[in-house]
Each structure stands twice: as structure tokens, then as C-alpha cells.
Coordinates of C-alpha atoms in Angstrom, one line a residue:
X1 CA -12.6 1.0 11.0
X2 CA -12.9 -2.7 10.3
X3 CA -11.5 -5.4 7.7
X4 CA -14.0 -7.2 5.9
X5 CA -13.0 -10.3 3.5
X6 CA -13.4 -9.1 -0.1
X7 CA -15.8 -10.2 -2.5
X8 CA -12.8 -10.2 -5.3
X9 CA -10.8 -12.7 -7.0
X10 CA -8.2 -11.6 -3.9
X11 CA -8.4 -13.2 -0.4
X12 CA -7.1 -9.9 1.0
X13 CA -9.1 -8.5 3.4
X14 CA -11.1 -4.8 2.5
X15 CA -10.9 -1.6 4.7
X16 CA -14.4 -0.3 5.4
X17 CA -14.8 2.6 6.9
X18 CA -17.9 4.4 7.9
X19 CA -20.9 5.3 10.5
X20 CA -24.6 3.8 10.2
X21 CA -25.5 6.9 8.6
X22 CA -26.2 8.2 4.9
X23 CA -22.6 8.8 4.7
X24 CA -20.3 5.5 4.0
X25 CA -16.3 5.5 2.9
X26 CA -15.0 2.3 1.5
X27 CA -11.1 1.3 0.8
X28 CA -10.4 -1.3 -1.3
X29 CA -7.3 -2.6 -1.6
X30 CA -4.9 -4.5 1.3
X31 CA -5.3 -3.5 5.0
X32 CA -1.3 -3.6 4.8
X33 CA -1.0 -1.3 2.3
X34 CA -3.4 1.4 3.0
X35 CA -1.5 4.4 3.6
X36 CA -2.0 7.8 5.9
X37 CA -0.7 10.8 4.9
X38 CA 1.0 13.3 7.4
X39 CA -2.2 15.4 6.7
X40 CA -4.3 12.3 7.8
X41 CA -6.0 11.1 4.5
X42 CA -6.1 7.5 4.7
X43 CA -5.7 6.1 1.1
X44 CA -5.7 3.1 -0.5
X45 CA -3.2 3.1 -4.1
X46 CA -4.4 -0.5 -5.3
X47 CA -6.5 1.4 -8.0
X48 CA -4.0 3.9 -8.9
X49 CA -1.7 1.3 -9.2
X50 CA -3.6 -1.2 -11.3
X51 CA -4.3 1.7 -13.3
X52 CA -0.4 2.7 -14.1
X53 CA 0.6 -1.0 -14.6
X54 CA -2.0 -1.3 -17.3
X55 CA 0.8 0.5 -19.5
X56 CA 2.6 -1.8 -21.7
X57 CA 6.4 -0.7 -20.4
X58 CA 5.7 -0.4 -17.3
X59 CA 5.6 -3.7 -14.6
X60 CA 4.9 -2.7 -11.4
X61 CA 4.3 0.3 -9.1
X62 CA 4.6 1.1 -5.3
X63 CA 2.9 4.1 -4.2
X64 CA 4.7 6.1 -1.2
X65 CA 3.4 8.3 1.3
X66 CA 3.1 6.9 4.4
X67 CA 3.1 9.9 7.1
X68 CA 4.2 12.0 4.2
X69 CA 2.8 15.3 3.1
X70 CA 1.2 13.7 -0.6
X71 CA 2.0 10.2 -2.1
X72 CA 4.8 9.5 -4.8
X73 CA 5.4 6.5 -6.4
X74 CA 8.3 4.5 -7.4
X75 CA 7.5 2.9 -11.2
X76 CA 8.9 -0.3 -11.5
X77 CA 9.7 -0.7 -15.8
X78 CA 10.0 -3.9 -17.9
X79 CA 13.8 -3.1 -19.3
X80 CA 12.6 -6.2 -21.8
X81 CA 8.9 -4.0 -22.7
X82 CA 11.0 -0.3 -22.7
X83 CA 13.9 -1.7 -25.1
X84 CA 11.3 -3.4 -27.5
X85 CA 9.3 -0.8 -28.1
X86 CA 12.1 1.9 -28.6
X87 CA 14.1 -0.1 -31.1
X88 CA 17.3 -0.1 -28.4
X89 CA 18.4 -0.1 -25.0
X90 CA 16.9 3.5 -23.2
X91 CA 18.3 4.8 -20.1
X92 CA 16.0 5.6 -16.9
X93 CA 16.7 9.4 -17.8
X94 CA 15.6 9.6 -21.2
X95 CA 13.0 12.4 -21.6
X96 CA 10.4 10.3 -24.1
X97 CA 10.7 7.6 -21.8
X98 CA 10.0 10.1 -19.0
X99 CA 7.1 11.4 -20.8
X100 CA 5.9 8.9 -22.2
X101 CA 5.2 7.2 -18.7
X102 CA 3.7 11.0 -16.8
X103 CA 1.1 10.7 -19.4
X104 CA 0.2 7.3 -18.0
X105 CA -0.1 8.9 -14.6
X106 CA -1.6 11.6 -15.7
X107 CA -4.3 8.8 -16.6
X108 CA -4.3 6.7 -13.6
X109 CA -4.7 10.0 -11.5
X110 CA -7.9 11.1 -13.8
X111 CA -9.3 7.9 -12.2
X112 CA -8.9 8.9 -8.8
X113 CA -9.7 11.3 -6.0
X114 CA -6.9 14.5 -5.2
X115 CA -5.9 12.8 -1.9
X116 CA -5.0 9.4 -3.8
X117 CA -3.3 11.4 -7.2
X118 CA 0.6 10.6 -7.2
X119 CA 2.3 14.0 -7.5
X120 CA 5.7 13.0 -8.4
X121 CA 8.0 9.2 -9.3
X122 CA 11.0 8.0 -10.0
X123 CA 11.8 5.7 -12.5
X124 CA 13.8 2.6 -11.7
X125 CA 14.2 -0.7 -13.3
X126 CA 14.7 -4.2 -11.5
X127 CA 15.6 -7.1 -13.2
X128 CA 13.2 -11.0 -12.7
X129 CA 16.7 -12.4 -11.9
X130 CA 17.0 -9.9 -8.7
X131 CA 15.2 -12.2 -6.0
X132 CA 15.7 -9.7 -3.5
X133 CA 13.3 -7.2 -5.3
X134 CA 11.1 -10.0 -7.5
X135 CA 9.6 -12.8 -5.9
X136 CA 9.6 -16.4 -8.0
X137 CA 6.1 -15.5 -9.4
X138 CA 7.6 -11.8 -10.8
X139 CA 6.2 -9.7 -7.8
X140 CA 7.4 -7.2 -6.4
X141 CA 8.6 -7.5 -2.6
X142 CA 7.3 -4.1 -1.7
X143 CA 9.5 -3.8 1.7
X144 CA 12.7 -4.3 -0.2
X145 CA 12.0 -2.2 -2.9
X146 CA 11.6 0.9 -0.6
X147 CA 14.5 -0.1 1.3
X148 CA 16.9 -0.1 -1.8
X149 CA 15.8 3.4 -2.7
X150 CA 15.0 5.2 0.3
X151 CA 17.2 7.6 -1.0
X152 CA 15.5 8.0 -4.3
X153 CA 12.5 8.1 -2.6
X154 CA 13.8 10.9 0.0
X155 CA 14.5 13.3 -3.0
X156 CA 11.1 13.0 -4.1
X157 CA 10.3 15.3 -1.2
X158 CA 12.8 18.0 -1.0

């Protein structure tokens, strides 16, 4: 396996991996956030994620899964998106809200191959003002975020 510069927009470098054969696999995405399941699929989420935060509510997402059995995801939503487009404030629970955001990963997992499909996600809002989770330019610090709910992200497997 070796990283190659990408040819996008991004200066992150791309996974390649392959054999001079016929037969050629190519990640795309960030070397440092490929991820390898316990069952020792190598996957890289950047699709599936640019896919899910195409929808309007939702802001970011983080995809989970490393040495785990299948990937999860925690979906980061825009409390300012979510409230404008219900009328009111809506708590993470809410079942529309809830269903409203499976049918956008139902979507972004059409797009993708089994071994890279999310199979379940928690909902969980963070605010631009947090600095710990949101960097200046309104990214999210990956690292943190799975820190702050390792538990959430725990009960996704059980």
C-alpha cells in the first residue's frame, strides 16, 4: 500500500492499493482516516460522508469503525438548519427528525460498496461556539468528537 498525492482540490495524500496485475483497488480519501474493520476491510468513508452532508440539516459526519465489526457514524446536525426547517426547536429524539435523516443514509449507502455502508448513527448536535468540537473555519475536530461520545458511540455496538 502506498500514498500518492491526489489529483483533487485537497492536498491530502490518496491510498492506492493494488498489484501490477488486471486487478487494481483505489481509496480515496485521507491516509489518516482510512479505517479497518475487525473483519479487515480497509475503507475509506470520505464518499459516504460527502454524500450524507449534502443533506440540508445535516453538517457534518464521522464515520466509526475502526477494528470494529461494521462502521457507524456519528451525524453532526445544524441545530440552526433542523429548527428552520421544522418551524421550532426539535429535540435529537424526535422520530421525523430521525427519519428524516435514515433516508439520507439510506442514500449515501446506495452510493457505496456493503463493506463501506453505515449500518447504524447517532444523532448529536454541537454548537460553532464549541471550539473544542469546531475548529475556527466550522470543522469538525474528529479526535474530540469521538472522545466526547465514546459512550454514545459504544451503544451503537451492543
Amino acid at each position: 500500500m502506498t500514498a500518492t498525492p491526489s489529483s483533487t482540490a485537497s492536498s491530502a495524500p490518496v491510498i492506492s492499493a493494488g498489484s501490477t496485475s488486471a486487478a487494481v483497488s483505489l481509496l480515496e480519501g485521507r491516509v489518516k482516516d482510512v479505517v479497518t474493520t475487525s473483519g479487515g476491510k480497509t475503507v475509506a468513508p470520505a464518499r459516504w460522508e460527502a454524500a450524507i452532508e449534502e443533506h440540508p440539516v445535516i453538517s457534518s459526519a464521522v464515520t466509526v469503525g475502526e477494528g470494529r465489526p461494521y462502521l457507524t457514524a456519528l451525524i453532526v446536525l445544524d441545530q440552526d438548519a433542523v429548527t428552520a426547517a421544522r418551524g421550532s426547536a426539535v429535540a435529537l429524539d424526535d422520530p421525523d427528525l430521525r427519519a428524516e435523516v435514515q433516508r439520507a443514509v439510506d442514500e449515501a449507502n446506495a452510493l457505496v460498496s456493503r463493506s463501506e455502508q453505515v449500518r447504524r448513527f447517532a444523532l448529536v448536535f454541537a454548537d460553532a461556539e464549541d471550539r473544542e468540537i469546531v475548529t475556527p473555519t466550522l470543522k469538525i475536530r474528529r479526535r474530540q468528537l469521538l472522545d466526547r461520545e465514546s459512550g454514545t458511540i459504544d451503544a451503537l455496538y451492543l
